Amino acid sequence: MWTTGRICAATMKMSWVLLLLAAFLCPVHCMTREERQKLRDQVVEMFDHAYRNYMDHAYPADELMPLTCRGRVRGLEPSRGDVDDALGKFSLTLIDTLDTLVLLNKTEEFEAAVRRVLSDVRLDNDIVVSVFETNIRVLGGLLGGHSMAVMLREGGRRMLWYEDELLHMAKDLGLRLLPAFNTSSGLPYPRVNLRHGVRGPETRTGTETETCTACAGTIILEFAALSRFTGDPIFEDHARRALDFLWEKRQRNSNLVGTTINIHSGEWVRRDSGVGAGIDSYYEYLMKAYILLGDDLFLQRFNIHYASIMKYISQPPLLLDVHIHKPLLPARTWMDSLLAFFPGLQVLKGDIRPAIETHEMLYQVTKKHNFLPEAFTTDFRVHWAQHPLRPEFAESTYFLYKATRDPYYLEVGRTVLENLNRFARVPCGFAAMKDVRTGSHEDRMDSFFLAEMFKYLFLLFAEGDDLPFDIEDYIFTTEAHLLPLSLSTAPRSQTTPAANSTAVEELDDSNFDWTCPNTHLLFPDPAFPRNFRDPIKIAVDKSCPRPSPIREPGMGRLPLRAQDFMANNPEHLELLRRMGVSLIHLKDGRVQLLEQHASQAVSAIAAEDGMRFMQEMMELSSQQQKEQLPPRAVQIVSHPFFGRVVLTAGPAQFGTDLSKSSTGVRGFITVAEPYSGCAELTNAEFVQGRIALLQRGQCMFAEKARHIMKAGAIGGIVIDDNEGSSSDTAPLFQMAGDGRSTDDVTLPLLFLFHKEGNILLEALREYREVEVLLGDKARDRASLFKGKALPGALLDGSGDTEEGDCSTEQKDQGQPEPASSPPPDQSQPSTQEPDQSETAAGEEEEEKGEEVVAVAPPKEASESAAQTEAKEEPSSDKDPDRLLDALLADWQEDLEAFRQMEKDEL
């Protein structure tokens, strides 16, 4: 079994090999000391630009919005969904940056920043935050800042006034995170209220049932450090318990873990496994927990996992997700950018060759697009085009340079630096890339950009004497916060025995051969890194050739592609104009392309691009029509509608397939809060067990579905935000996914245009408890109310029959209703239902009729209806009966339209 001493001895043995390697490589590729110093100084200048603009324009807000030069305050800006869970109104960027200031020799600024944190930051805000993000960014930032303050204080020149105030804040925050761990499994809830904890009505959280593996498995470094610093073992014990549970739940045949897990049952919710998003830092923390704490158990578990990763997931230079139960079966054909950390972890493991190969693949993709896209395919094309200035590629570059001393990685770092300055730098900081293909920006500068990116770039170019302390005395957390290795010798009071210990016989001794850089690979040929890189460079070029200089119609940029076109993007509309493509804006917010006129294009090349665009758009439209799903139905089954009102709904390309359900999904409806559904629901207790109503816009449909699922909804209905839109005039709308796997969405989601959605909302305002049935078609009342007594009006069509008076239902439902049927449908004979009775009259009045945007019936019909209804119970001054008539007439039209669409599909 390996010990820390054995690892250190192997590392010392490697030092002369690395020097020999550097001596062979330097004459050809070496960067001069002056060049490195210039790049080092450039890193510091870039950091100053980002940090200064945050302090000038954003502080005390959590993050800087660099395009608008203001701070991002949660609740004041439009919600971005789960991304905003990192924001807790605790000056996130300042805390996340504390130890970066010291590393970059800005000790004066560090001292001022610590004083600001102590005087301004509150941790008891009534706000729901991510346990994972708050742990790695805020708790890690406070502990890293404390480590730096202690180091400076012991140096005798700075921070002499410091009395562990940051550590006290860290413990306060740790105690606020602990309620999240109050589960039977020990896995934490994904979110916690900083003031109220979890599982109370005031917490607005605690209803979640699942979390990602990385979210539960990336706690141990910060919590163990907090326990070792304070002497309180409770934090480390909780983190260890969560790791023990994840280890116990691994798939025993493949020794892999899934992406998301049920925090109560331990069942895997998503069974795809990789080294990217959702799992990444779980593996990282197993290895680093061994390095920091010296516990062999973590190394043993990591080695077992790593062997399976290299057996199933690693396909050099690719890292492809697989299914944990069928690890030879790929789960996807694309990779996400978060896996860029893995070559750096492989360096810590000592497995250099695959680290070089994967890093080179990532570098070639980066050179094609200036940045690493958020996701890219196995043939190295863009899958998700965003790039939020992630630091993982720079992290692996630093570790590979440190392991090999190959100057090639200094050139890689130079490329990263130059691209940040050329494409991401803006007057108020650095802006994330909204699309790496077009170079468009997003108004965000995440705190991890300051916490991680500048640390790794500075260390890459700095010499040993540029650093204010010995970096070898510290370990980096996943947020690049610095924790001292001396914590391994700090006492730990073990209150609970270690569970699920790994038997030594499970291990293959060969796993330990690579605990330090692999001498078998390093020794024979000093030029070996280049030998690995060149074939990968050629392979990437062949799979995805570098594009010729980007051209716009008449302006030297790449023409717009049909699959990328967005009707609400002004830049896209301007490109169409330049290509001579004419269009019109429809009332429902859509855009209709008419034709392309070469004479109206700005140039012959632009005209040619316009013709190609129109051809692509026609092919895309034809393909979408072939993939068109049939319409769905929203049937109102509660009093006083009893199933006669059916609204035509558009389907989703994900979630429950209602066409395969014989019963559909039935439940009461409630409006989600926020109505957009783009953030965690604040009224989850009301949504649970119900069908949530949501408004279209602000985020992807799949994101809305995930949020209502977390709140416990059994279904969802998205209502169009384009006023006046209707299924009468618009083609069937079907909701697409978000480009990611939507296998985790297991509830039905339907789409209603504005008019039909308003019918539901009006019914909800009037009757409060409205029950609907989501199905692939309308159900007859016999199946809806089987075994239940129905109101007389539903049985014999008599509008005067009281609800308690029941008679025999008509056998021939296709027969027209008798003259005593309620007047609303007597006034609209053309929309008479052939197989359903009419609604009972004399029900409660409709409120605020002016808000109903459904098409009104003819005036004389409404008057006739009003006169007939006057025989019933008195109505209010707002004349709700007339509104009810109009609603029923529109509902009849909707039902007929729905039936016609069903016939068309057949």
mmCIF file of N, CA and C in Angstrom, residues 691-761:
data_model
loop_
_atom_site.group_PDB
_atom_site.id
_atom_site.type_symbol
_atom_site.label_atom_id
_atom_site.label_comp_id
_atom_site.label_asym_id
_atom_site.label_seq_id
_atom_site.Cartn_x
_atom_site.Cartn_y
_atom_site.Cartn_z
ATOM 1 N N ILE A 691 -50.877 19.914 -11.759
ATOM 2 C CA ILE A 691 -50.383 20.254 -13.089
ATOM 3 C C ILE A 691 -50.079 21.754 -13.090
ATOM 4 N N ALA A 692 -48.842 22.109 -13.376
ATOM 5 C CA ALA A 692 -48.395 23.501 -13.262
ATOM 6 C C ALA A 692 -48.640 24.253 -14.560
ATOM 7 N N LEU A 693 -49.114 25.497 -14.428
ATOM 8 C CA LEU A 693 -49.265 26.397 -15.564
ATOM 9 C C LEU A 693 -48.046 27.308 -15.623
ATOM 10 N N LEU A 694 -47.452 27.444 -16.822
ATOM 11 C CA LEU A 694 -46.222 28.203 -17.004
ATOM 12 C C LEU A 694 -46.373 29.124 -18.192
ATOM 13 N N GLN A 695 -45.585 30.181 -18.209
ATOM 14 C CA GLN A 695 -45.589 31.092 -19.355
ATOM 15 C C GLN A 695 -44.385 30.817 -20.237
ATOM 16 N N ARG A 696 -44.616 30.890 -21.528
ATOM 17 C CA ARG A 696 -43.537 30.678 -22.482
ATOM 18 C C ARG A 696 -42.512 31.815 -22.370
ATOM 19 N N GLY A 697 -41.242 31.488 -22.615
ATOM 20 C CA GLY A 697 -40.214 32.525 -22.677
ATOM 21 C C GLY A 697 -39.215 32.452 -21.547
ATOM 22 N N GLN A 698 -38.097 33.152 -21.722
ATOM 23 C CA GLN A 698 -37.012 33.365 -20.761
ATOM 24 C C GLN A 698 -36.086 32.171 -20.590
ATOM 25 N N CYS A 699 -36.526 30.966 -20.888
ATOM 26 C CA CYS A 699 -35.636 29.809 -20.782
ATOM 27 C C CYS A 699 -36.197 28.678 -21.637
ATOM 28 N N MET A 700 -35.451 27.589 -21.727
ATOM 29 C CA MET A 700 -35.846 26.463 -22.557
ATOM 30 C C MET A 700 -37.014 25.697 -21.920
ATOM 31 N N PHE A 701 -37.808 25.043 -22.786
ATOM 32 C CA PHE A 701 -38.948 24.284 -22.295
ATOM 33 C C PHE A 701 -38.506 23.168 -21.350
ATOM 34 N N ALA A 702 -37.391 22.517 -21.675
ATOM 35 C CA ALA A 702 -36.921 21.423 -20.828
ATOM 36 C C ALA A 702 -36.551 21.930 -19.436
ATOM 37 N N GLU A 703 -36.022 23.146 -19.354
ATOM 38 C CA GLU A 703 -35.676 23.714 -18.043
ATOM 39 C C GLU A 703 -36.934 23.948 -17.217
ATOM 40 N N LYS A 704 -37.998 24.438 -17.861
ATOM 41 C CA LYS A 704 -39.265 24.620 -17.144
ATOM 42 C C LYS A 704 -39.750 23.280 -16.602
ATOM 43 N N ALA A 705 -39.673 22.248 -17.459
ATOM 44 C CA ALA A 705 -40.143 20.931 -17.042
ATOM 45 C C ALA A 705 -39.355 20.422 -15.842
ATOM 46 N N ARG A 706 -38.047 20.651 -15.854
ATOM 47 C CA ARG A 706 -37.226 20.157 -14.733
ATOM 48 C C ARG A 706 -37.571 20.883 -13.440
ATOM 49 N N HIS A 707 -37.865 22.175 -13.521
ATOM 50 C CA HIS A 707 -38.181 22.925 -12.311
ATOM 51 C C HIS A 707 -39.507 22.480 -11.710
ATOM 52 N N ILE A 708 -40.529 22.239 -12.537
ATOM 53 C CA ILE A 708 -41.799 21.802 -11.960
ATOM 54 C C ILE A 708 -41.712 20.358 -11.493
ATOM 55 N N MET A 709 -40.841 19.563 -12.133
ATOM 56 C CA MET A 709 -40.619 18.198 -11.642
ATOM 57 C C MET A 709 -40.034 18.230 -10.242
ATOM 58 N N LYS A 710 -39.059 19.118 -10.038
ATOM 59 C CA LYS A 710 -38.445 19.221 -8.717
ATOM 60 C C LYS A 710 -39.462 19.635 -7.661
ATOM 61 N N ALA A 711 -40.462 20.406 -8.086
ATOM 62 C CA ALA A 711 -41.504 20.850 -7.146
ATOM 63 C C ALA A 711 -42.555 19.776 -6.924
ATOM 64 N N GLY A 712 -42.473 18.669 -7.649
ATOM 65 C CA GLY A 712 -43.414 17.577 -7.440
ATOM 66 C C GLY A 712 -44.625 17.599 -8.332
ATOM 67 N N ALA A 713 -44.605 18.412 -9.396
ATOM 68 C CA ALA A 713 -45.749 18.462 -10.306
ATOM 69 C C ALA A 713 -45.886 17.146 -11.051
ATOM 70 N N ILE A 714 -47.124 16.846 -11.492
ATOM 71 C CA ILE A 714 -47.370 15.628 -12.267
ATOM 72 C C ILE A 714 -47.494 15.929 -13.750
ATOM 73 N N GLY A 715 -47.498 17.199 -14.102
ATOM 74 C CA GLY A 715 -47.567 17.602 -15.501
ATOM 75 C C GLY A 715 -47.414 19.101 -15.606
ATOM 76 N N GLY A 716 -47.307 19.596 -16.830
ATOM 77 C CA GLY A 716 -47.152 21.031 -17.039
ATOM 78 C C GLY A 716 -47.830 21.482 -18.312
ATOM 79 N N ILE A 717 -48.305 22.713 -18.292
ATOM 80 C CA ILE A 717 -48.908 23.340 -19.466
ATOM 81 C C ILE A 717 -48.236 24.686 -19.670
ATOM 82 N N VAL A 718 -47.578 24.858 -20.806
ATOM 83 C CA VAL A 718 -46.915 26.118 -21.140
ATOM 84 C C VAL A 718 -47.879 26.957 -21.964
ATOM 85 N N ILE A 719 -48.088 28.198 -21.545
ATOM 86 C CA ILE A 719 -49.021 29.100 -22.219
ATOM 87 C C ILE A 719 -48.232 30.146 -22.992
ATOM 88 N N ASP A 720 -48.596 30.331 -24.249
ATOM 89 C CA ASP A 720 -47.879 31.255 -25.124
ATOM 90 C C ASP A 720 -47.943 32.676 -24.572
ATOM 91 N N ASP A 721 -46.835 33.404 -24.701
ATOM 92 C CA ASP A 721 -46.788 34.796 -24.243
ATOM 93 C C ASP A 721 -47.085 35.786 -25.361
ATOM 94 N N ASN A 722 -47.364 35.304 -26.573
ATOM 95 C CA ASN A 722 -47.739 36.190 -27.673
ATOM 96 C C ASN A 722 -49.243 36.431 -27.641
ATOM 97 N N GLU A 723 -49.635 37.629 -27.258
ATOM 98 C CA GLU A 723 -51.056 37.923 -27.119
ATOM 99 C C GLU A 723 -51.788 37.723 -28.439
ATOM 100 N N GLY A 724 -52.951 37.081 -28.344
ATOM 101 C CA GLY A 724 -53.780 36.891 -29.517
ATOM 102 C C GLY A 724 -53.496 35.616 -30.279
ATOM 103 N N SER A 725 -52.435 34.908 -29.962
ATOM 104 C CA SER A 725 -52.139 33.674 -30.689
ATOM 105 C C SER A 725 -53.203 32.632 -30.381
ATOM 106 N N SER A 726 -53.528 31.811 -31.364
ATOM 107 C CA SER A 726 -54.607 30.851 -31.206
ATOM 108 C C SER A 726 -54.362 29.662 -32.113
ATOM 109 N N SER A 727 -54.828 28.501 -31.691
ATOM 110 C CA SER A 727 -54.728 27.308 -32.528
ATOM 111 C C SER A 727 -55.619 27.416 -33.753
ATOM 112 N N ASP A 728 -56.559 28.381 -33.743
ATOM 113 C CA ASP A 728 -57.416 28.585 -34.904
ATOM 114 C C ASP A 728 -56.633 29.137 -36.089
ATOM 115 N N THR A 729 -55.627 29.939 -35.807
ATOM 116 C CA THR A 729 -54.920 30.649 -36.870
ATOM 117 C C THR A 729 -53.467 30.237 -37.025
ATOM 118 N N ALA A 730 -52.902 29.593 -36.012
ATOM 119 C CA ALA A 730 -51.483 29.219 -36.051
ATOM 120 C C ALA A 730 -51.340 27.709 -36.210
ATOM 121 N N PRO A 731 -50.294 27.262 -36.878
ATOM 122 C CA PRO A 731 -50.067 25.819 -37.001
ATOM 123 C C PRO A 731 -49.708 25.222 -35.647
ATOM 124 N N LEU A 732 -49.865 23.913 -35.555
ATOM 125 C CA LEU A 732 -49.558 23.202 -34.316
ATOM 126 C C LEU A 732 -48.113 23.462 -33.892
ATOM 127 N N PHE A 733 -47.933 23.789 -32.607
ATOM 128 C CA PHE A 733 -46.605 24.084 -32.075
ATOM 129 C C PHE A 733 -46.151 22.913 -31.222
ATOM 130 N N GLN A 734 -44.939 22.418 -31.483
ATOM 131 C CA GLN A 734 -44.383 21.368 -30.634
ATOM 132 C C GLN A 734 -43.082 21.844 -30.016
ATOM 133 N N MET A 735 -42.900 21.522 -28.744
ATOM 134 C CA MET A 735 -41.772 22.026 -27.967
ATOM 135 C C MET A 735 -40.581 21.095 -28.097
ATOM 136 N N ALA A 736 -39.446 21.674 -28.459
ATOM 137 C CA ALA A 736 -38.215 20.897 -28.609
ATOM 138 C C ALA A 736 -37.445 20.899 -27.301
ATOM 139 N N GLY A 737 -36.435 20.016 -27.218
ATOM 140 C CA GLY A 737 -35.585 19.969 -26.035
ATOM 141 C C GLY A 737 -34.569 21.093 -26.054
ATOM 142 N N ASP A 738 -33.591 21.008 -25.148
ATOM 143 C CA ASP A 738 -32.594 22.064 -25.013
ATOM 144 C C ASP A 738 -31.241 21.667 -25.578
ATOM 145 N N GLY A 739 -31.214 20.630 -26.417
ATOM 146 C CA GLY A 739 -29.952 20.190 -26.990
ATOM 147 C C GLY A 739 -29.214 19.190 -26.125
ATOM 148 N N ARG A 740 -29.662 19.034 -24.885
ATOM 149 C CA ARG A 740 -29.058 18.068 -23.994
ATOM 150 C C ARG A 740 -29.963 16.837 -23.913
ATOM 151 N N SER A 741 -29.534 15.877 -23.164
ATOM 152 C CA SER A 741 -30.374 14.708 -22.941
ATOM 153 C C SER A 741 -31.565 15.116 -22.080
ATOM 154 N N THR A 742 -32.757 14.755 -22.528
ATOM 155 C CA THR A 742 -33.970 15.071 -21.769
ATOM 156 C C THR A 742 -34.607 13.810 -21.203
ATOM 157 N N ASP A 743 -33.807 12.757 -21.077
ATOM 158 C CA ASP A 743 -34.334 11.507 -20.526
ATOM 159 C C ASP A 743 -34.774 11.673 -19.076
ATOM 160 N N ASP A 744 -34.252 12.702 -18.412
ATOM 161 C CA ASP A 744 -34.612 12.900 -17.009
ATOM 162 C C ASP A 744 -35.988 13.524 -16.845
ATOM 163 N N VAL A 745 -36.568 14.051 -17.923
ATOM 164 C CA VAL A 745 -37.908 14.643 -17.850
ATOM 165 C C VAL A 745 -38.923 13.520 -18.020
ATOM 166 N N THR A 746 -39.691 13.252 -16.968
ATOM 167 C CA THR A 746 -40.598 12.100 -16.973
ATOM 168 C C THR A 746 -42.052 12.490 -16.790
ATOM 169 N N LEU A 747 -42.370 13.769 -16.930
ATOM 170 C CA LEU A 747 -43.772 14.186 -16.848
ATOM 171 C C LEU A 747 -44.212 14.731 -18.198
ATOM 172 N N PRO A 748 -45.517 14.800 -18.473
ATOM 173 C CA PRO A 748 -45.989 15.354 -19.743
ATOM 174 C C PRO A 748 -45.993 16.880 -19.716
ATOM 175 N N LEU A 749 -45.602 17.487 -20.820
ATOM 176 C CA LEU A 749 -45.611 18.941 -20.960
ATOM 177 C C LEU A 749 -46.343 19.271 -22.262
ATOM 178 N N LEU A 750 -47.376 20.101 -22.169
ATOM 179 C CA LEU A 750 -48.162 20.488 -23.335
ATOM 180 C C LEU A 750 -48.104 21.991 -23.521
ATOM 181 N N PHE A 751 -48.410 22.437 -24.750
ATOM 182 C CA PHE A 751 -48.335 23.859 -25.101
ATOM 183 C C PHE A 751 -49.711 24.354 -25.539
ATOM 184 N N LEU A 752 -50.150 25.452 -24.956
ATOM 185 C CA LEU A 752 -51.393 26.110 -25.359
ATOM 186 C C LEU A 752 -51.077 27.501 -25.881
ATOM 187 N N PHE A 753 -51.714 27.863 -26.979
ATOM 188 C CA PHE A 753 -51.589 29.235 -27.448
ATOM 189 C C PHE A 753 -52.278 30.176 -26.459
ATOM 190 N N HIS A 754 -52.051 31.465 -26.650
ATOM 191 C CA HIS A 754 -52.494 32.468 -25.684
ATOM 192 C C HIS A 754 -54.005 32.415 -25.446
ATOM 193 N N LYS A 755 -54.767 32.265 -26.522
ATOM 194 C CA LYS A 755 -56.225 32.266 -26.388
ATOM 195 C C LYS A 755 -56.698 31.074 -25.566
ATOM 196 N N GLU A 756 -56.208 29.873 -25.899
ATOM 197 C CA GLU A 756 -56.622 28.686 -25.164
ATOM 198 C C GLU A 756 -56.094 28.711 -23.731
ATOM 199 N N GLY A 757 -54.891 29.235 -23.566
ATOM 200 C CA GLY A 757 -54.350 29.343 -22.220
ATOM 201 C C GLY A 757 -55.153 30.278 -21.344
ATOM 202 N N ASN A 758 -55.645 31.363 -21.939
ATOM 203 C CA ASN A 758 -56.456 32.308 -21.181
ATOM 204 C C ASN A 758 -57.766 31.675 -20.721
ATOM 205 N N ILE A 759 -58.274 30.744 -21.510
ATOM 206 C CA ILE A 759 -59.484 30.039 -21.100
ATOM 207 C C ILE A 759 -59.231 29.288 -19.799
ATOM 208 N N LEU A 760 -58.100 28.616 -19.727
ATOM 209 C CA LEU A 760 -57.748 27.918 -18.487
ATOM 210 C C LEU A 760 -57.575 28.880 -17.324
ATOM 211 N N LEU A 761 -56.862 29.986 -17.585
ATOM 212 C CA LEU A 761 -56.612 30.954 -16.512
ATOM 213 C C LEU A 761 -57.910 31.584 -16.019
#
